[in-house]
mmCIF file of C-alpha atoms and ligand atoms in Angstrom:
data_model
loop_
_atom_site.group_PDB
_atom_site.id
_atom_site.type_symbol
_atom_site.label_atom_id
_atom_site.label_comp_id
_atom_site.label_asym_id
_atom_site.label_seq_id
_atom_site.Cartn_x
_atom_site.Cartn_y
_atom_site.Cartn_z
ATOM 1 C CA MET A 1 0.000 0.000 0.000
ATOM 2 C CA SER A 2 1.258 3.444 -0.848
ATOM 3 C CA ALA A 3 1.571 6.167 1.796
ATOM 4 C CA VAL A 4 -0.600 9.277 1.767
ATOM 5 C CA LEU A 5 1.398 12.231 0.498
ATOM 6 C CA ILE A 6 1.587 15.317 2.728
ATOM 7 C CA ASP A 7 1.619 18.055 0.113
ATOM 8 C CA GLY A 8 3.676 21.028 1.332
ATOM 9 C CA ASN A 9 2.675 23.153 -1.662
ATOM 10 C CA ALA A 10 -1.058 22.699 -1.063
ATOM 11 C CA LEU A 11 -0.744 23.298 2.693
ATOM 12 C CA SER A 12 1.423 26.367 2.013
ATOM 13 C CA ARG A 13 -1.214 27.825 -0.302
ATOM 14 C CA GLU A 14 -3.795 27.463 2.475
ATOM 15 C CA LEU A 15 -1.576 29.019 5.142
ATOM 16 C CA ARG A 16 -0.382 31.825 2.860
ATOM 17 C CA ALA A 17 -3.987 32.715 2.013
ATOM 18 C CA ASP A 18 -4.561 33.101 5.759
ATOM 19 C CA VAL A 19 -1.410 35.237 6.068
ATOM 20 C CA ALA A 20 -2.614 37.467 3.205
ATOM 21 C CA MET A 21 -6.005 37.879 4.875
ATOM 22 C CA ARG A 22 -4.497 38.795 8.241
ATOM 23 C CA ALA A 23 -1.962 41.119 6.572
ATOM 24 C CA ALA A 24 -4.822 42.943 4.834
ATOM 25 C CA ARG A 25 -6.551 43.326 8.197
ATOM 26 C CA LEU A 26 -3.378 44.834 9.699
ATOM 27 C CA LYS A 27 -2.990 47.147 6.712
ATOM 28 C CA ALA A 28 -6.498 48.427 7.288
ATOM 29 C CA ARG A 29 -5.252 49.435 10.746
ATOM 30 C CA GLY A 30 -2.266 51.232 9.216
ATOM 31 C CA VAL A 31 0.389 48.526 9.746
ATOM 32 C CA THR A 32 2.002 46.633 6.861
ATOM 33 C CA PRO A 33 3.999 43.657 8.161
ATOM 34 C CA GLY A 34 7.575 44.095 6.971
ATOM 35 C CA LEU A 35 10.480 41.664 6.584
ATOM 36 C CA ALA A 36 14.093 42.718 6.025
ATOM 37 C CA VAL A 37 16.300 40.120 4.373
ATOM 38 C CA VAL A 38 20.026 40.731 4.577
ATOM 39 C CA LEU A 39 22.383 38.960 2.199
ATOM 40 C CA VAL A 40 26.156 39.267 2.420
ATOM 41 C CA GLY A 41 28.230 37.901 -0.454
ATOM 42 C CA ASP A 42 27.243 36.099 -3.614
ATOM 43 C CA ASN A 43 26.571 32.499 -2.580
ATOM 44 C CA PRO A 44 24.354 31.293 -5.480
ATOM 45 C CA ALA A 45 22.084 29.125 -3.296
ATOM 46 C CA SER A 46 21.586 32.005 -0.838
ATOM 47 C CA GLN A 47 20.665 34.309 -3.696
ATOM 48 C CA VAL A 48 17.901 31.917 -4.773
ATOM 49 C CA TYR A 49 16.654 31.530 -1.173
ATOM 50 C CA VAL A 50 16.443 35.264 -0.522
ATOM 51 C CA ARG A 51 14.725 35.913 -3.872
ATOM 52 C CA ASN A 52 12.118 33.274 -3.017
ATOM 53 C CA LYS A 53 11.565 34.767 0.445
ATOM 54 C CA VAL A 54 11.128 38.297 -0.889
ATOM 55 C CA LYS A 55 8.754 37.110 -3.622
ATOM 56 C CA ALA A 56 6.696 35.103 -1.101
ATOM 57 C CA CYS A 57 6.342 38.271 1.007
ATOM 58 C CA GLU A 58 5.166 40.318 -1.947
ATOM 59 C CA ASP A 59 2.687 37.611 -3.021
ATOM 60 C CA SER A 60 1.115 37.633 0.463
ATOM 61 C CA GLY A 61 0.895 41.419 0.770
ATOM 62 C CA LEU A 62 3.848 41.794 3.161
ATOM 63 C CA HIS A 63 6.383 44.583 2.775
ATOM 64 C CA SER A 64 9.903 43.303 2.182
ATOM 65 C CA VAL A 65 13.318 44.879 1.897
ATOM 66 C CA LEU A 66 16.299 43.058 0.457
ATOM 67 C CA GLU A 67 19.661 44.445 1.562
ATOM 68 C CA LYS A 68 22.578 43.040 -0.427
ATOM 69 C CA TYR A 69 26.185 43.622 0.539
ATOM 70 C CA ASP A 70 29.547 42.603 -0.904
ATOM 71 C CA ALA A 71 31.341 39.674 0.700
ATOM 72 C CA ASP A 72 33.936 42.018 2.223
ATOM 73 C CA LEU A 73 31.391 43.878 4.377
ATOM 74 C CA SER A 74 32.869 44.205 7.855
ATOM 75 C CA GLU A 75 31.254 42.566 10.874
ATOM 76 C CA ALA A 76 30.903 46.002 12.499
ATOM 77 C CA ALA A 77 29.072 47.365 9.454
ATOM 78 C CA LEU A 78 26.699 44.398 9.422
ATOM 79 C CA LEU A 79 26.016 44.793 13.154
ATOM 80 C CA ALA A 80 25.254 48.467 12.543
ATOM 81 C CA ARG A 81 22.727 47.520 9.827
ATOM 82 C CA VAL A 82 21.052 45.025 12.144
ATOM 83 C CA ASP A 83 20.844 47.705 14.815
ATOM 84 C CA ALA A 84 19.229 50.134 12.341
ATOM 85 C CA LEU A 85 16.677 47.478 11.335
ATOM 86 C CA ASN A 86 15.948 46.728 15.006
ATOM 87 C CA ASN A 87 14.944 50.382 15.321
ATOM 88 C CA ASP A 88 13.017 50.643 12.040
ATOM 89 C CA PRO A 89 9.261 50.660 12.794
ATOM 90 C CA ALA A 90 8.430 49.502 9.228
ATOM 91 C CA ILE A 91 10.368 46.280 9.823
ATOM 92 C CA HIS A 92 8.814 43.563 12.012
ATOM 93 C CA GLY A 93 11.076 40.672 11.060
ATOM 94 C CA ILE A 94 14.820 40.499 10.325
ATOM 95 C CA LEU A 95 16.481 37.634 8.563
ATOM 96 C CA VAL A 96 20.210 37.478 7.981
ATOM 97 C CA GLN A 97 20.793 34.806 5.360
ATOM 98 C CA LEU A 98 23.306 32.169 6.412
ATOM 99 C CA PRO A 99 26.033 31.228 5.760
ATOM 100 C CA LEU A 100 27.896 34.473 6.303
ATOM 101 C CA PRO A 101 31.473 35.039 5.047
ATOM 102 C CA ALA A 102 34.095 33.457 7.323
ATOM 103 C CA HIS A 103 35.347 36.769 8.766
ATOM 104 C CA ILE A 104 31.902 37.446 10.299
ATOM 105 C CA ASP A 105 30.819 35.737 13.513
ATOM 106 C CA ALA A 106 27.338 34.507 12.528
ATOM 107 C CA GLN A 107 26.265 33.840 16.126
ATOM 108 C CA LYS A 108 27.204 37.382 17.145
ATOM 109 C CA VAL A 109 25.083 38.764 14.302
ATOM 110 C CA ILE A 110 22.102 36.565 15.201
ATOM 111 C CA GLU A 111 22.357 37.657 18.835
ATOM 112 C CA ALA A 112 22.298 41.287 17.670
ATOM 113 C CA ILE A 113 18.809 40.839 16.179
ATOM 114 C CA SER A 114 16.086 41.957 18.552
ATOM 115 C CA PRO A 115 14.277 38.785 19.822
ATOM 116 C CA ALA A 116 11.002 40.599 18.985
ATOM 117 C CA LYS A 117 12.070 40.601 15.314
ATOM 118 C CA ASP A 118 13.835 37.205 15.264
ATOM 119 C CA VAL A 119 11.469 35.588 12.732
ATOM 120 C CA ASP A 120 14.034 32.898 11.882
ATOM 121 C CA GLY A 121 13.897 31.793 15.522
ATOM 122 C CA PHE A 122 17.689 31.379 15.747
ATOM 123 C CA HIS A 123 18.350 33.860 18.591
ATOM 124 C CA ILE A 124 19.345 32.262 21.869
ATOM 125 C CA ALA A 125 16.287 33.925 23.480
ATOM 126 C CA SER A 126 14.041 32.199 20.924
ATOM 127 C CA ALA A 127 15.763 28.868 21.575
ATOM 128 C CA GLY A 128 15.295 29.393 25.316
ATOM 129 C CA ALA A 129 11.635 30.278 24.855
ATOM 130 C CA LEU A 130 11.039 27.079 22.890
ATOM 131 C CA MET A 131 12.914 25.039 25.481
ATOM 132 C CA THR A 132 10.862 26.422 28.356
ATOM 133 C CA GLY A 133 7.514 26.582 26.545
ATOM 134 C CA MET A 134 7.385 30.386 26.618
ATOM 135 C CA PRO A 135 6.080 32.514 23.742
ATOM 136 C CA GLY A 136 8.698 33.204 21.095
ATOM 137 C CA PHE A 137 9.470 32.567 17.452
ATOM 138 C CA TRP A 138 9.950 28.961 16.409
ATOM 139 C CA PRO A 139 12.523 28.120 13.711
ATOM 140 C CA CYS A 140 10.648 27.941 10.417
ATOM 141 C CA THR A 141 11.630 24.474 9.174
ATOM 142 C CA PRO A 142 10.640 22.398 12.226
ATOM 143 C CA TYR A 143 7.615 24.683 12.736
ATOM 144 C CA GLY A 144 6.569 23.807 9.176
ATOM 145 C CA CYS A 145 6.983 20.092 9.957
ATOM 146 C CA MET A 146 4.667 20.514 12.971
ATOM 147 C CA LYS A 147 2.092 22.196 10.735
ATOM 148 C CA MET A 148 2.296 19.230 8.363
ATOM 149 C CA LEU A 149 1.579 16.811 11.221
ATOM 150 C CA GLU A 150 -1.280 19.034 12.357
ATOM 151 C CA SER A 151 -2.688 19.091 8.813
ATOM 152 C CA ILE A 152 -3.243 15.325 8.850
ATOM 153 C CA GLY A 153 -4.816 15.505 12.303
ATOM 154 C CA TYR A 154 -2.036 13.416 13.800
ATOM 155 C CA GLU A 155 -2.234 13.009 17.587
ATOM 156 C CA LEU A 156 1.334 13.043 18.904
ATOM 157 C CA LYS A 157 0.549 12.333 22.542
ATOM 158 C CA GLY A 158 2.210 9.103 23.618
ATOM 159 C CA LYS A 159 3.688 8.425 20.179
ATOM 160 C CA HIS A 160 7.342 7.656 19.667
ATOM 161 C CA ALA A 161 9.037 10.230 17.439
ATOM 162 C CA VAL A 162 12.551 9.710 16.153
ATOM 163 C CA VAL A 163 14.403 12.785 14.895
ATOM 164 C CA ILE A 164 17.501 12.081 12.819
ATOM 165 C CA GLY A 165 19.827 15.096 13.093
ATOM 166 C CA ARG A 166 20.557 17.458 15.973
ATOM 167 C CA SER A 167 21.352 20.808 14.377
ATOM 168 C CA ASN A 168 20.325 23.989 16.183
ATOM 169 C CA ILE A 169 18.080 25.024 13.291
ATOM 170 C CA VAL A 170 16.269 21.765 12.569
ATOM 171 C CA GLY A 171 16.908 18.643 14.664
ATOM 172 C CA LYS A 172 17.009 20.050 18.203
ATOM 173 C CA PRO A 173 14.052 22.464 17.866
ATOM 174 C CA MET A 174 12.103 19.726 16.084
ATOM 175 C CA ALA A 175 12.644 17.385 19.024
ATOM 176 C CA LEU A 176 11.505 20.075 21.491
ATOM 177 C CA MET A 177 8.343 20.823 19.505
ATOM 178 C CA LEU A 178 7.433 17.129 19.376
ATOM 179 C CA LEU A 179 8.134 16.838 23.098
ATOM 180 C CA GLN A 180 5.887 19.823 23.765
ATOM 181 C CA GLN A 181 3.088 17.862 22.070
ATOM 182 C CA ASN A 182 3.742 14.961 24.464
ATOM 183 C CA ALA A 183 5.481 12.632 22.042
ATOM 184 C CA THR A 184 8.267 10.448 23.409
ATOM 185 C CA VAL A 185 11.292 11.674 21.508
ATOM 186 C CA THR A 186 14.551 10.040 20.485
ATOM 187 C CA ILE A 187 17.248 12.175 18.857
ATOM 188 C CA CYS A 188 19.730 10.437 16.570
ATOM 189 C CA HIS A 189 22.999 11.767 15.117
ATOM 190 C CA SER A 190 26.191 10.625 13.460
ATOM 191 C CA GLY A 191 27.252 8.783 16.618
ATOM 192 C CA THR A 192 24.016 6.810 16.939
ATOM 193 C CA ARG A 193 24.517 3.062 16.895
ATOM 194 C CA ASP A 194 22.039 1.012 14.819
ATOM 195 C CA LEU A 195 19.810 3.820 13.563
ATOM 196 C CA GLY A 196 17.396 1.315 12.007
ATOM 197 C CA ALA A 197 16.716 -0.365 15.365
ATOM 198 C CA LEU A 198 15.458 3.001 16.652
ATOM 199 C CA THR A 199 13.567 4.161 13.557
ATOM 200 C CA ARG A 200 11.756 0.804 13.339
ATOM 201 C CA GLN A 201 10.159 1.604 16.716
ATOM 202 C CA ALA A 202 9.019 5.052 15.594
ATOM 203 C CA ASP A 203 5.485 6.220 14.891
ATOM 204 C CA VAL A 204 6.934 9.447 13.473
ATOM 205 C CA ILE A 205 10.329 9.877 11.817
ATOM 206 C CA VAL A 206 11.833 13.231 10.903
ATOM 207 C CA ALA A 207 14.961 12.965 8.774
ATOM 208 C CA ALA A 208 17.153 16.086 8.856
ATOM 209 C CA VAL A 209 20.621 14.915 7.917
ATOM 210 C CA GLY A 210 21.610 16.071 4.450
ATOM 211 C CA LYS A 211 22.508 12.630 3.058
ATOM 212 C CA ARG A 212 20.572 10.613 0.515
ATOM 213 C CA ASN A 213 18.958 7.323 1.505
ATOM 214 C CA VAL A 214 19.626 7.701 5.227
ATOM 215 C CA LEU A 215 16.194 6.169 5.718
ATOM 216 C CA THR A 216 15.203 3.116 3.689
ATOM 217 C CA ALA A 217 12.050 0.984 3.674
ATOM 218 C CA ASP A 218 13.485 -1.705 5.979
ATOM 219 C CA MET A 219 14.002 0.989 8.671
ATOM 220 C CA VAL A 220 10.354 2.064 8.817
ATOM 221 C CA LYS A 221 7.460 0.608 10.793
ATOM 222 C CA PRO A 222 4.369 0.040 8.600
ATOM 223 C CA GLY A 223 2.017 3.013 8.861
ATOM 224 C CA ALA A 224 4.575 5.463 10.309
ATOM 225 C CA VAL A 225 4.625 9.165 9.405
ATOM 226 C CA VAL A 226 7.827 10.123 7.586
ATOM 227 C CA ILE A 227 8.877 13.770 7.278
ATOM 228 C CA ASP A 228 11.832 14.397 4.999
ATOM 229 C CA VAL A 229 13.677 17.658 5.670
ATOM 230 C CA GLY A 230 16.817 16.792 3.679
ATOM 231 C CA MET A 231 17.808 18.623 0.530
ATOM 232 C CA ASN A 232 20.274 16.757 -1.624
ATOM 233 C CA ARG A 233 20.992 16.115 -5.308
ATOM 234 C CA ASN A 234 20.670 12.683 -6.872
ATOM 235 C CA ASP A 235 22.923 11.266 -9.614
ATOM 236 C CA GLU A 236 20.877 13.094 -12.260
ATOM 237 C CA GLY A 237 21.314 16.364 -10.354
ATOM 238 C CA LYS A 238 17.665 16.446 -9.278
ATOM 239 C CA LEU A 239 16.602 17.634 -5.821
ATOM 240 C CA CYS A 240 15.965 14.755 -3.406
ATOM 241 C CA GLY A 241 15.619 14.271 0.329
ATOM 242 C CA ASP A 242 17.234 12.026 2.935
ATOM 243 C CA VAL A 243 14.593 9.351 2.499
ATOM 244 C CA ASP A 244 14.505 6.632 -0.159
ATOM 245 C CA PHE A 245 11.123 7.925 -1.253
ATOM 246 C CA ALA A 246 10.174 5.150 -3.705
ATOM 247 C CA GLY A 247 10.837 2.403 -1.159
ATOM 248 C CA VAL A 248 9.599 4.104 2.009
ATOM 249 C CA ARG A 249 6.302 5.257 0.499
ATOM 250 C CA GLU A 250 5.335 1.576 0.161
ATOM 251 C CA VAL A 251 5.678 1.064 3.947
ATOM 252 C CA ALA A 252 4.840 4.417 5.568
ATOM 253 C CA GLY A 253 1.346 5.687 6.321
ATOM 254 C CA TRP A 254 2.154 9.276 5.414
ATOM 255 C CA ILE A 255 5.191 10.783 3.711
ATOM 256 C CA THR A 256 6.402 14.225 2.602
ATOM 257 C CA PRO A 257 7.906 14.476 -0.903
ATOM 258 C CA VAL A 258 11.063 16.337 -1.923
ATOM 259 C CA PRO A 259 10.553 18.710 -3.650
ATOM 260 C CA GLY A 260 7.114 19.963 -2.658
ATOM 261 C CA GLY A 261 7.226 18.975 1.010
ATOM 262 C CA VAL A 262 9.048 20.725 3.835
ATOM 263 C CA GLY A 263 10.781 23.249 1.512
ATOM 264 C CA PRO A 264 7.755 25.435 0.731
ATOM 265 C CA MET A 265 6.583 25.128 4.346
ATOM 266 C CA THR A 266 9.815 26.736 5.594
ATOM 267 C CA ILE A 267 9.141 29.950 3.663
ATOM 268 C CA THR A 268 5.473 29.845 4.642
ATOM 269 C CA MET A 269 6.341 29.752 8.345
ATOM 270 C CA LEU A 270 8.677 32.709 7.833
ATOM 271 C CA LEU A 271 5.665 34.649 6.553
ATOM 272 C CA VAL A 272 3.586 33.466 9.504
ATOM 273 C CA ASN A 273 6.298 34.533 11.970
ATOM 274 C CA THR A 274 6.663 37.949 10.299
ATOM 275 C CA LEU A 275 2.923 38.493 10.397
ATOM 276 C CA GLU A 276 2.812 37.473 14.067
ATOM 277 C CA ALA A 277 5.707 39.818 14.853
ATOM 278 C CA ALA A 278 3.640 42.665 13.397
ATOM 279 C CA GLU A 279 0.502 41.533 15.246
ATOM 280 C CA ARG A 280 2.381 41.309 18.560
ATOM 281 C CA GLY A 281 3.694 44.839 18.071
ATOM 282 C CA LEU A 282 0.177 46.311 18.001
HETATM 283 P P1 NAP B 301 23.483 19.825 9.704
HETATM 284 O O1 NAP B 301 23.682 21.011 10.559
HETATM 285 O O2 NAP B 301 24.573 19.380 8.801
HETATM 286 O O3 NAP B 301 23.069 18.600 10.648
HETATM 287 C C1 NAP B 301 22.985 17.305 10.155
HETATM 288 C C2 NAP B 301 22.744 16.362 11.291
HETATM 289 O O4 NAP B 301 22.690 15.032 10.772
HETATM 290 C C3 NAP B 301 23.842 16.378 12.356
HETATM 291 O O5 NAP B 301 23.258 16.444 13.630
HETATM 292 C C4 NAP B 301 24.591 15.050 12.134
HETATM 293 O O6 NAP B 301 25.069 14.473 13.318
HETATM 294 C C5 NAP B 301 23.480 14.185 11.608
HETATM 295 N N1 NAP B 301 23.988 13.062 10.826
HETATM 296 C C6 NAP B 301 24.951 13.073 9.888
HETATM 297 N N2 NAP B 301 25.133 11.838 9.383
HETATM 298 C C7 NAP B 301 24.279 11.029 10.029
HETATM 299 C C8 NAP B 301 23.990 9.654 9.965
HETATM 300 N N3 NAP B 301 24.618 8.851 9.099
HETATM 301 N N4 NAP B 301 23.042 9.140 10.794
HETATM 302 C C9 NAP B 301 22.381 9.929 11.652
HETATM 303 N N5 NAP B 301 22.601 11.263 11.759
HETATM 304 C C10 NAP B 301 23.539 11.804 10.946
HETATM 305 O O7 NAP B 301 22.206 20.009 8.751
HETATM 306 P P2 NAP B 301 20.836 20.823 8.971
HETATM 307 O O8 NAP B 301 21.093 22.253 8.787
HETATM 308 O O9 NAP B 301 20.123 20.334 10.171
HETATM 309 O O10 NAP B 301 20.061 20.324 7.682
HETATM 310 C C11 NAP B 301 19.771 18.951 7.477
HETATM 311 C C12 NAP B 301 19.234 18.775 6.075
HETATM 312 O O11 NAP B 301 18.021 19.509 5.961
HETATM 313 C C13 NAP B 301 20.134 19.312 4.958
HETATM 314 O O12 NAP B 301 19.959 18.513 3.798
HETATM 315 C C14 NAP B 301 19.575 20.689 4.694
HETATM 316 O O13 NAP B 301 19.841 21.128 3.367
HETATM 317 C C15 NAP B 301 18.121 20.423 4.883
HETATM 318 N N6 NAP B 301 17.326 21.596 5.237
HETATM 319 C C16 NAP B 301 16.182 21.776 4.543
HETATM 320 C C17 NAP B 301 15.382 22.834 4.836
HETATM 321 C C18 NAP B 301 14.130 23.002 4.062
HETATM 322 O O14 NAP B 301 13.545 24.077 4.081
HETATM 323 N N7 NAP B 301 13.633 21.949 3.401
HETATM 324 C C19 NAP B 301 15.738 23.741 5.830
HETATM 325 C C20 NAP B 301 16.899 23.519 6.568
HETATM 326 C C21 NAP B 301 17.680 22.424 6.265
HETATM 327 P P3 NAP B 301 26.250 15.157 14.217
HETATM 328 O O15 NAP B 301 25.572 16.243 14.997
HETATM 329 O O16 NAP B 301 26.705 14.042 15.075
HETATM 330 O O17 NAP B 301 27.262 15.665 13.249
#
């Protein structure tokens, strides 16, 4: 039996329509939610990401500003720009596209963003808020994964969720969000022994590794939900995830595709966070 596809494009359209409606409501009250995207250098992938983010803002009626700087911009100059954006009332969300050039301390720049405008959810205050269950901005990718689980009406309470990957932007926040919904969570990483023995026990698997075929059909319990965060290229150069999609879809109950799964949800949750930043400021 083939798994039900969780369509990130369709869910994004729904959520973005809601963002557009709420943005129009704010505009009627004289506030246009605004996102500033800061790009330093000419990393080709980053250029595509920031273009997509700015376009998504425009399509949903949000104001967006793209600030592009040469790769030799000094750390002090970048910190000064962040400070100016922190104090700009037309800007509700600030996103500094990573990676930054090596001479800039990325963590220092993230910490310079006001937590009230940290729509990427990478600030240590946002991480602390998630950890303690306080209000704050959740990182967009795992937040999008949670929305996907919600969209299928999946009850996480008491379920065993296995997260593969422990990065600060995906794996760890993902585990905390699942825990907050009362799942029993296992976090796996490169030092995990016998990954398959753990994933075979899972009701929900989130793969966030960045390696093809980390999860194959023999590692999945029949009926499990499989969320594929990975973004890789296959031998033909096509985008693919961490999951052996063709094999796993025959075993899983639900599965997200790549492309068209978590990717569009990440940008959608950035819009949601920006809108909420503007709403909170009222
Ligand atoms: P990352 O910082 O490189 O983290 C990868 C994690 O995978 C690490 O925790 C690493 O363990 C673990 N790992 C590596 N090999 C493993 C193995 N064989 N078995 C189990 N765990 C293993 O990557 P990331 O930023 O979290 O991103 C993960 C993937 O998601 C990438 O493909 C990235 O492009 C993609 N991504 C997609 C979106 C989207 O919008 N769709 C957004 C963000 C990221 P250690 O900690 O032990 O090294």
